[in-house]
CSV table of N, CA and C in Angstrom, one decimal:
chain,number,residue,atom,x,y,z
M,1,UNK,N,0.8,-1.2,0.0
M,1,UNK,CA,0.0,0.0,0.0
M,1,UNK,C,0.9,1.2,0.0
M,2,UNK,N,0.5,2.2,-0.8
M,2,UNK,CA,1.3,3.5,-0.8
M,2,UNK,C,1.0,4.3,0.4
M,3,UNK,N,2.0,5.2,0.7
M,3,UNK,CA,1.8,6.1,1.8
M,3,UNK,C,0.9,7.2,1.4
M,4,UNK,N,0.0,7.6,2.3
M,4,UNK,CA,-0.9,8.8,2.0
M,4,UNK,C,-0.3,10.0,2.7
M,5,UNK,N,0.1,10.9,1.8
M,5,UNK,CA,0.8,12.1,2.3
M,5,UNK,C,0.2,13.4,1.8
M,6,UNK,N,0.4,14.5,2.4
M,6,UNK,CA,-0.1,15.7,1.9
M,6,UNK,C,0.5,16.2,0.6
M,7,UNK,N,-0.1,17.0,-0.1
M,7,UNK,CA,-1.4,17.7,0.2
M,7,UNK,C,-2.6,16.7,0.0
M,8,UNK,N,-3.6,16.8,0.8
M,8,UNK,CA,-4.7,15.9,0.8
M,8,UNK,C,-5.8,16.4,-0.1
M,9,UNK,N,-6.4,15.4,-0.8
M,9,UNK,CA,-7.7,15.6,-1.4
M,9,UNK,C,-8.8,15.0,-0.5
M,10,UNK,N,-10.0,15.3,-0.8
M,10,UNK,CA,-11.1,14.7,0.0
M,10,UNK,C,-11.0,13.2,0.0
M,11,UNK,N,-10.6,12.6,-1.2
M,11,UNK,CA,-10.5,11.1,-1.3
M,11,UNK,C,-9.3,10.6,-0.4
M,12,UNK,N,-8.2,11.2,-0.6
M,12,UNK,CA,-7.0,10.7,0.1
M,12,UNK,C,-7.1,11.0,1.6
M,13,UNK,N,-7.8,12.1,2.0
M,13,UNK,CA,-8.0,12.4,3.5
M,13,UNK,C,-9.0,11.4,4.0
M,14,UNK,N,-10.0,11.0,3.3
M,14,UNK,CA,-11.0,10.0,3.8
M,14,UNK,C,-10.3,8.6,4.0
M,15,UNK,N,-9.4,8.3,3.1
M,15,UNK,CA,-8.6,7.0,3.3
M,15,UNK,C,-7.7,7.1,4.5
M,16,UNK,N,-7.1,8.3,4.7
M,16,UNK,CA,-6.2,8.5,5.9
M,16,UNK,C,-7.0,8.3,7.2
M,17,UNK,N,-8.2,8.9,7.2
M,17,UNK,CA,-9.1,8.8,8.4
M,17,UNK,C,-9.4,7.4,8.6
M,18,UNK,N,-9.8,6.6,7.6
M,18,UNK,CA,-10.2,5.2,7.8
M,18,UNK,C,-9.0,4.4,8.3
M,19,UNK,N,-7.8,4.7,7.8
M,19,UNK,CA,-6.6,4.0,8.3
M,19,UNK,C,-6.3,4.3,9.8
M,20,UNK,N,-6.6,5.5,10.2
M,20,UNK,CA,-6.4,5.9,11.6
M,20,UNK,C,-7.4,5.1,12.4
M,21,UNK,N,-8.7,5.1,11.9
M,21,UNK,CA,-9.7,4.4,12.7
M,21,UNK,C,-9.4,2.9,12.8
M,22,UNK,N,-8.9,2.3,11.7
M,22,UNK,CA,-8.5,0.9,11.8
M,22,UNK,C,-7.4,0.6,12.8
M,23,UNK,N,-6.4,1.5,12.8
M,23,UNK,CA,-5.3,1.4,13.7
M,23,UNK,C,-5.8,1.5,15.2
M,24,UNK,N,-6.6,2.5,15.5
M,24,UNK,CA,-7.1,2.6,16.9
M,24,UNK,C,-8.0,1.5,17.3
M,25,UNK,N,-8.8,0.9,16.3
M,25,UNK,CA,-9.6,-0.2,16.7
M,25,UNK,C,-8.8,-1.5,16.9
M,26,UNK,N,-7.6,-1.5,16.4
M,26,UNK,CA,-6.7,-2.6,16.6
M,26,UNK,C,-6.1,-2.6,18.0
M,27,UNK,N,-6.1,-1.5,18.7
M,27,UNK,CA,-5.7,-1.3,20.1
M,27,UNK,C,-4.3,-1.8,20.4
M,28,UNK,N,-3.4,-1.6,19.4
M,28,UNK,CA,-2.0,-2.0,19.6
M,28,UNK,C,-1.2,-0.7,19.8
M,29,UNK,N,-0.9,-0.2,21.0
M,29,UNK,CA,-0.3,1.1,21.2
M,29,UNK,C,1.0,1.3,20.4
M,30,UNK,N,1.9,0.3,20.3
M,30,UNK,CA,3.1,0.4,19.6
M,30,UNK,C,2.9,0.6,18.1
M,31,UNK,N,2.0,-0.1,17.6
M,31,UNK,CA,1.7,0.0,16.1
M,31,UNK,C,1.0,1.3,15.8
M,32,UNK,N,0.1,1.8,16.7
M,32,UNK,CA,-0.6,3.0,16.5
M,32,UNK,C,0.4,4.2,16.5
M,33,UNK,N,1.4,4.1,17.4
M,33,UNK,CA,2.4,5.2,17.6
M,33,UNK,C,3.2,5.4,16.4
M,34,UNK,N,3.4,4.4,15.5
M,34,UNK,CA,4.2,4.5,14.3
M,34,UNK,C,3.6,5.4,13.3
M,35,UNK,N,2.3,5.7,13.4
M,35,UNK,CA,1.6,6.7,12.5
M,35,UNK,C,2.0,8.1,12.8
M,36,UNK,N,2.7,8.4,13.9
M,36,UNK,CA,3.0,9.7,14.4
M,36,UNK,C,4.5,10.0,14.3
M,37,UNK,N,4.9,11.2,14.1
M,37,UNK,CA,6.3,11.5,14.1
M,37,UNK,C,6.9,11.3,15.4
M,38,UNK,N,8.2,11.0,15.5
M,38,UNK,CA,8.8,10.7,16.8
M,38,UNK,C,8.6,11.8,17.8
M,39,UNK,N,8.5,13.1,17.4
M,39,UNK,CA,8.3,14.2,18.3
M,39,UNK,C,6.9,14.7,18.2
M,40,UNK,N,5.9,13.9,17.8
M,40,UNK,CA,4.5,14.3,17.7
M,40,UNK,C,4.0,14.9,19.0
M,41,UNK,N,3.2,16.0,18.8
M,41,UNK,CA,2.6,16.6,20.0
M,41,UNK,C,1.1,16.5,19.9
M,42,UNK,N,0.5,16.1,21.1
M,42,UNK,CA,-0.9,15.9,21.2
M,42,UNK,C,-1.5,16.8,22.3
M,43,UNK,N,-2.8,17.1,22.2
M,43,UNK,CA,-3.6,17.5,23.3
M,43,UNK,C,-4.8,16.6,23.2
M,44,UNK,N,-5.0,15.9,24.3
M,44,UNK,CA,-6.1,14.9,24.4
M,44,UNK,C,-6.9,15.2,25.7
M,45,UNK,N,-8.1,15.8,25.6
M,45,UNK,CA,-8.8,16.3,26.7
M,45,UNK,C,-7.9,17.4,27.4
M,46,UNK,N,-7.5,17.2,28.6
M,46,UNK,CA,-6.6,18.1,29.4
M,46,UNK,C,-5.2,17.6,29.5
M,47,UNK,N,-4.9,16.6,28.7
M,47,UNK,CA,-3.6,15.9,28.8
M,47,UNK,C,-2.7,16.4,27.6
M,48,UNK,N,-1.5,16.7,27.8
M,48,UNK,CA,-0.5,17.1,26.8
M,48,UNK,C,0.5,16.0,26.7
M,49,UNK,N,0.7,15.5,25.4
M,49,UNK,CA,1.5,14.4,25.2
M,49,UNK,C,2.6,14.7,24.1
M,50,UNK,N,3.8,14.3,24.3
M,50,UNK,CA,4.8,14.6,23.3
M,50,UNK,C,5.7,13.4,23.1
M,51,UNK,N,5.8,13.0,21.8
M,51,UNK,CA,6.6,11.9,21.4
M,51,UNK,C,6.0,10.5,21.5
M,52,UNK,N,6.6,9.6,20.8
M,52,UNK,CA,6.0,8.2,20.6
M,52,UNK,C,5.9,7.5,22.0
M,53,UNK,N,6.9,7.6,22.8
M,53,UNK,CA,6.9,6.9,24.1
M,53,UNK,C,5.7,7.3,24.9
M,54,UNK,N,5.5,8.6,25.0
M,54,UNK,CA,4.3,9.1,25.7
M,54,UNK,C,3.0,8.7,25.0
M,55,UNK,N,3.0,8.6,23.7
M,55,UNK,CA,1.8,8.2,23.0
M,55,UNK,C,1.5,6.7,23.4
M,56,UNK,N,2.5,5.9,23.4
M,56,UNK,CA,2.3,4.5,23.8
M,56,UNK,C,1.8,4.4,25.2
M,57,UNK,N,2.4,5.1,26.1
M,57,UNK,CA,2.0,5.1,27.5
M,57,UNK,C,0.5,5.5,27.7
M,58,UNK,N,0.2,6.6,27.0
M,58,UNK,CA,-1.2,7.1,27.0
M,58,UNK,C,-2.2,6.1,26.5
M,59,UNK,N,-1.9,5.5,25.4
M,59,UNK,CA,-2.8,4.5,24.8
M,59,UNK,C,-2.9,3.2,25.6
M,60,UNK,N,-1.9,2.8,26.3
M,60,UNK,CA,-2.0,1.7,27.2
M,60,UNK,C,-2.9,2.0,28.4
M,61,UNK,N,-2.8,3.2,28.9
M,61,UNK,CA,-3.7,3.6,30.0
M,61,UNK,C,-5.1,3.7,29.5
M,62,UNK,N,-5.3,4.3,28.3
M,62,UNK,CA,-6.6,4.5,27.8
M,62,UNK,C,-7.3,3.2,27.6
M,63,UNK,N,-6.7,2.2,26.9
M,63,UNK,CA,-7.4,1.0,26.6
M,63,UNK,C,-7.4,0.0,27.8
M,64,UNK,N,-6.7,0.3,28.9
M,64,UNK,CA,-6.9,-0.5,30.1
M,64,UNK,C,-8.1,0.0,30.8
M,65,UNK,N,-8.5,1.2,30.6
M,65,UNK,CA,-9.7,1.8,31.3
M,65,UNK,C,-10.9,1.7,30.4
M,66,UNK,N,-10.8,1.9,29.1
M,66,UNK,CA,-11.9,1.9,28.1
M,66,UNK,C,-12.0,0.6,27.5
M,67,UNK,N,-12.7,-0.3,28.1
M,67,UNK,CA,-12.8,-1.7,27.7
M,67,UNK,C,-13.8,-1.9,26.5
M,68,UNK,N,-13.6,-2.9,25.7
M,68,UNK,CA,-14.5,-3.2,24.6
M,68,UNK,C,-14.7,-2.0,23.7
M,69,UNK,N,-13.6,-1.2,23.5
M,69,UNK,CA,-13.5,0.0,22.7
M,69,UNK,C,-13.8,-0.3,21.2
M,70,UNK,N,-14.7,0.5,20.7
M,70,UNK,CA,-15.0,0.5,19.2
M,70,UNK,C,-15.2,1.9,18.8
M,71,UNK,N,-14.5,2.3,17.7
M,71,UNK,CA,-14.4,3.7,17.2
M,71,UNK,C,-14.9,3.8,15.8
M,72,UNK,N,-15.5,4.9,15.5
M,72,UNK,CA,-15.8,5.3,14.1
M,72,UNK,C,-15.3,6.8,13.9
M,73,UNK,N,-14.5,7.0,12.9
M,73,UNK,CA,-14.1,8.3,12.6
M,73,UNK,C,-14.7,8.7,11.2
M,74,UNK,N,-14.9,10.0,11.1
M,74,UNK,CA,-15.4,10.6,9.8
M,74,UNK,C,-14.7,11.9,9.4
M,75,UNK,N,-14.3,11.9,8.2
M,75,UNK,CA,-13.7,13.2,7.7
M,75,UNK,C,-14.7,14.3,7.8
M,76,UNK,N,-14.2,15.4,8.3
M,76,UNK,CA,-15.0,16.7,8.4
M,76,UNK,C,-14.5,17.7,7.3
M,77,UNK,N,-13.2,17.8,7.2
M,77,UNK,CA,-12.6,18.8,6.3
M,77,UNK,C,-11.1,18.5,6.1
M,78,UNK,N,-10.6,19.0,5.0
M,78,UNK,CA,-9.1,18.9,4.8
M,78,UNK,C,-8.6,20.0,3.9
M,79,UNK,N,-7.4,20.4,4.1
M,79,UNK,CA,-6.7,21.4,3.3
M,79,UNK,C,-5.2,21.2,3.5
M,80,UNK,N,-4.5,21.1,2.4
M,80,UNK,CA,-3.0,21.0,2.5
M,80,UNK,C,-2.6,19.8,3.3
M,81,UNK,N,-1.9,20.1,4.4
M,81,UNK,CA,-1.4,19.0,5.3
M,81,UNK,C,-2.3,18.8,6.6
M,82,UNK,N,-3.5,19.4,6.5
M,82,UNK,CA,-4.3,19.3,7.7
M,82,UNK,C,-5.6,18.5,7.4
M,83,UNK,N,-6.1,17.8,8.4
M,83,UNK,CA,-7.4,17.1,8.3
M,83,UNK,C,-8.1,17.3,9.6
M,84,UNK,N,-9.4,17.6,9.5
M,84,UNK,CA,-10.3,17.7,10.6
M,84,UNK,C,-11.3,16.5,10.6
M,85,UNK,N,-11.4,15.9,11.8
M,85,UNK,CA,-12.2,14.7,11.9
M,85,UNK,C,-13.2,14.8,13.0
M,86,UNK,N,-14.3,14.2,12.9
M,86,UNK,CA,-15.2,14.0,14.0
M,86,UNK,C,-15.3,12.5,14.2
M,87,UNK,N,-15.6,12.1,15.5
M,87,UNK,CA,-15.6,10.7,15.8
M,87,UNK,C,-16.5,10.4,17.0
M,88,UNK,N,-16.8,9.1,17.1
M,88,UNK,CA,-17.5,8.6,18.3
M,88,UNK,C,-16.9,7.2,18.6
M,89,UNK,N,-16.9,6.9,19.9
M,89,UNK,CA,-16.5,5.6,20.2
M,89,UNK,C,-17.3,5.1,21.4
M,90,UNK,N,-17.5,3.8,21.5
M,90,UNK,CA,-18.2,3.2,22.6
M,90,UNK,C,-17.3,2.4,23.4
M,91,UNK,N,-17.5,2.4,24.7
M,91,UNK,CA,-16.7,1.6,25.6
M,91,UNK,C,-17.4,1.4,26.9
M,92,UNK,N,-16.9,0.4,27.7
M,92,UNK,CA,-17.4,0.2,29.0
M,92,UNK,C,-16.3,0.3,30.1
M,93,UNK,N,-16.7,0.7,31.3
M,93,UNK,CA,-15.7,0.7,32.4
M,93,UNK,C,-15.7,-0.6,33.1
M,94,UNK,N,-14.8,-0.8,34.1
M,94,UNK,CA,-14.7,-2.0,34.7
M,94,UNK,C,-15.8,-2.4,35.6
M,95,UNK,N,-16.8,-1.5,35.9
M,95,UNK,CA,-18.0,-1.8,36.6
M,95,UNK,C,-19.2,-2.1,35.7
M,96,UNK,N,-18.9,-2.1,34.4
M,96,UNK,CA,-19.9,-2.5,33.4
M,96,UNK,C,-20.7,-1.3,32.9
M,97,UNK,N,-20.4,-0.1,33.3
M,97,UNK,CA,-21.1,1.1,32.7
M,97,UNK,C,-20.7,1.3,31.3
M,98,UNK,N,-21.6,1.6,30.4
M,98,UNK,CA,-21.3,1.9,29.0
M,98,UNK,C,-21.3,3.4,28.7
M,99,UNK,N,-20.5,3.8,27.8
M,99,UNK,CA,-20.3,5.2,27.4
M,99,UNK,C,-20.2,5.3,25.9
M,100,UNK,N,-20.7,6.5,25.4
M,100,UNK,CA,-20.3,6.9,24.0
M,100,UNK,C,-19.6,8.2,24.1
M,101,UNK,N,-18.4,8.2,23.6
M,101,UNK,CA,-17.6,9.4,23.7
M,101,UNK,C,-17.6,10.0,22.3
M,102,UNK,N,-17.9,11.3,22.3
M,102,UNK,CA,-17.9,12.1,21.0
M,102,UNK,C,-16.7,13.1,21.0
M,103,UNK,N,-16.2,13.2,19.8
M,103,UNK,CA,-15.0,14.2,19.7
M,103,UNK,C,-14.8,14.7,18.4
M,104,UNK,N,-13.9,15.7,18.4
M,104,UNK,CA,-13.4,16.3,17.2
M,104,UNK,C,-11.8,16.3,17.3
M,105,UNK,N,-11.2,16.1,16.2
M,105,UNK,CA,-9.7,16.2,16.1
M,105,UNK,C,-9.3,17.1,15.0
M,106,UNK,N,-8.2,17.7,15.2
M,106,UNK,CA,-7.5,18.5,14.2
M,106,UNK,C,-6.1,17.8,14.1
M,107,UNK,N,-5.8,17.4,12.8
M,107,UNK,CA,-4.5,16.7,12.6
M,107,UNK,C,-3.6,17.6,11.6
M,108,UNK,N,-2.3,17.5,11.9
M,108,UNK,CA,-1.4,18.1,10.9
M,108,UNK,C,-0.3,17.1,10.7
M,109,UNK,N,0.1,16.9,9.4
M,109,UNK,CA,1.0,15.9,8.9
M,109,UNK,C,2.3,16.5,8.4
M,110,UNK,N,3.4,15.7,8.5
M,110,UNK,CA,4.6,16.1,7.9
M,110,UNK,C,4.6,15.7,6.4
M,111,UNK,N,5.6,16.0,5.7
M,111,UNK,CA,5.6,15.7,4.2
M,111,UNK,C,5.6,14.2,3.9
M,112,UNK,N,6.0,13.4,4.9
M,112,UNK,CA,6.0,11.9,4.6
M,112,UNK,C,4.6,11.3,5.0
M,113,UNK,N,3.7,12.0,5.5
M,113,UNK,CA,2.4,11.5,5.9
M,113,UNK,C,2.3,11.1,7.3
M,114,UNK,N,3.3,11.3,8.2
M,114,UNK,CA,3.2,11.0,9.6
M,114,UNK,C,2.5,12.2,10.3
M,115,UNK,N,1.7,11.9,11.3
M,115,UNK,CA,1.0,13.0,12.0
M,115,UNK,C,2.0,13.6,13.0
M,116,UNK,N,2.1,14.9,12.9
M,116,UNK,CA,3.0,15.6,13.9
M,116,UNK,C,2.2,16.4,14.9
M,117,UNK,N,1.0,16.6,14.7
M,117,UNK,CA,0.1,17.3,15.7
M,117,UNK,C,-1.3,16.7,15.7
M,118,UNK,N,-1.8,16.5,16.9
M,118,UNK,CA,-3.1,16.0,17.1
M,118,UNK,C,-3.8,16.7,18.3
M,119,UNK,N,-4.9,17.4,18.0
M,119,UNK,CA,-5.6,18.1,19.0
M,119,UNK,C,-7.0,17.5,19.1
M,120,UNK,N,-7.4,17.0,20.3
M,120,UNK,CA,-8.6,16.3,20.4
M,120,UNK,C,-9.4,16.9,21.5
M,121,UNK,N,-10.7,17.1,21.3
M,121,UNK,CA,-11.7,17.5,22.3
M,121,UNK,C,-12.8,16.4,22.3
M,122,UNK,N,-13.1,15.9,23.6
M,122,UNK,CA,-13.9,14.8,23.7
M,122,UNK,C,-14.9,15.0,24.9
M,123,UNK,N,-16.1,14.5,24.7
M,123,UNK,CA,-17.2,14.5,25.7
M,123,UNK,C,-17.7,13.0,25.9
M,124,UNK,N,-17.9,12.6,27.1
M,124,UNK,CA,-18.4,11.3,27.4
M,124,UNK,C,-19.9,11.3,27.8
M,125,UNK,N,-20.7,10.4,27.2
M,125,UNK,CA,-22.1,10.4,27.5
M,125,UNK,C,-22.4,9.0,28.0
M,126,UNK,N,-22.8,8.8,29.3
M,126,UNK,CA,-23.2,7.5,29.7
M,126,UNK,C,-24.4,7.0,28.9
M,127,UNK,N,-24.4,5.7,28.5
M,127,UNK,CA,-25.5,5.1,27.7
M,127,UNK,C,-25.8,3.8,28.4
M,128,UNK,N,-27.0,3.3,28.1
M,128,UNK,CA,-27.4,2.0,28.5
M,128,UNK,C,-26.8,1.0,27.5
M,129,UNK,N,-26.6,-0.2,27.9
M,129,UNK,CA,-26.1,-1.3,27.0
M,129,UNK,C,-26.9,-1.4,25.8
M,130,UNK,N,-28.2,-1.4,25.9
M,130,UNK,CA,-29.1,-1.5,24.8
M,130,UNK,C,-29.1,-0.3,23.8
M,131,UNK,N,-28.5,0.8,24.2
M,131,UNK,CA,-28.4,2.0,23.3
M,131,UNK,C,-27.1,1.9,22.5
M,132,UNK,N,-26.3,0.9,22.7
M,132,UNK,CA,-25.1,0.8,21.9
M,132,UNK,C,-25.4,0.7,20.4
M,133,UNK,N,-24.6,1.3,19.6
M,133,UNK,CA,-24.7,1.2,18.1
M,133,UNK,C,-23.5,0.5,17.5
M,134,UNK,N,-22.4,0.3,18.2
M,134,UNK,CA,-21.2,-0.2,17.6
M,134,UNK,C,-21.1,-1.6,18.2
M,135,UNK,N,-21.6,-2.6,17.5
M,135,UNK,CA,-21.6,-4.0,18.0
M,135,UNK,C,-20.9,-5.0,17.1
M,136,UNK,N,-20.0,-4.5,16.3
M,136,UNK,CA,-19.2,-5.5,15.6
M,136,UNK,C,-18.1,-6.2,16.5
M,137,UNK,N,-17.6,-7.3,16.1
M,137,UNK,CA,-16.6,-8.0,16.9
M,137,UNK,C,-15.4,-7.0,17.1
M,138,UNK,N,-14.7,-7.1,18.2
M,138,UNK,CA,-13.5,-6.2,18.5
M,138,UNK,C,-12.6,-6.3,17.3
M,139,UNK,N,-12.0,-5.1,17.0
M,139,UNK,CA,-11.1,-5.0,15.8
M,139,UNK,C,-11.7,-4.0,14.8
M,140,UNK,N,-11.2,-4.2,13.6
M,140,UNK,CA,-11.6,-3.3,12.5
M,140,UNK,C,-13.1,-3.3,12.3
M,141,UNK,N,-13.7,-2.1,12.1
M,141,UNK,CA,-15.1,-2.0,11.7
M,141,UNK,C,-15.3,-2.6,10.3
M,142,UNK,N,-16.3,-3.4,10.2
M,142,UNK,CA,-16.6,-4.0,8.9
M,142,UNK,C,-17.0,-2.9,7.9
M,143,UNK,N,-16.6,-3.2,6.6
M,143,UNK,CA,-16.9,-2.2,5.6
M,143,UNK,C,-18.3,-1.9,5.4
M,144,UNK,N,-19.2,-2.8,5.7
M,144,UNK,CA,-20.6,-2.6,5.5
M,144,UNK,C,-21.3,-2.1,6.8
M,145,UNK,N,-20.6,-1.8,7.8
M,145,UNK,CA,-21.2,-1.2,9.0
M,145,UNK,C,-21.4,0.3,8.8
M,146,UNK,N,-22.5,0.9,9.2
M,146,UNK,CA,-22.8,2.3,8.9
M,146,UNK,C,-21.7,3.2,9.6
M,147,UNK,N,-21.5,4.3,9.0
M,147,UNK,CA,-20.6,5.3,9.6
M,147,UNK,C,-21.4,6.3,10.5
M,148,UNK,N,-20.8,7.3,11.0
M,148,UNK,CA,-21.4,8.2,11.9
M,148,UNK,C,-22.7,8.9,11.4
M,149,UNK,N,-22.5,9.4,10.1
M,149,UNK,CA,-23.7,10.1,9.5
M,149,UNK,C,-24.8,9.2,9.3
M,150,UNK,N,-24.5,8.0,8.8
M,150,UNK,CA,-25.6,7.0,8.6
M,150,UNK,C,-26.3,6.6,9.9
M,151,UNK,N,-25.6,6.6,11.0
M,151,UNK,CA,-26.2,6.3,12.3
M,151,UNK,C,-26.9,7.4,13.0
M,152,UNK,N,-26.8,8.6,12.3
M,152,UNK,CA,-27.5,9.8,12.9
M,152,UNK,C,-26.7,10.4,14.1
M,153,UNK,N,-25.4,10.1,14.1
M,153,UNK,CA,-24.5,10.6,15.1
M,153,UNK,C,-23.7,11.8,14.6
């Protein structure tokens, strides 16, 4: 597969978004971190993260807390080396409570297609188990599963 690098078109940005979604749904912190520059900077909620080692540590903590994690990302806009994304993911805590987390991300890439900046804003909504919409087996979202817009999210 060829590397998807800027400048982005709507088509190439949508592919980049799906690859990011697939990576995060795989929940392998070391593999996910390789999509970012070694000195990548993040803001995730109120946490500031810099570099791959901190990304790996963050993702390990995240997926130890957010069990049965399933994510859908959707392209919002793109220009040059930047992509804006909206997303939602569902997860449960260790006491069995379910949540749907909604967010927006702004991404900036280097010339090789690695993400150098990621700014994320997220809100968590408690939901009942029967309100879940993301019910595919853990891992990559099936191609025929509806996206955010199709689900009315």
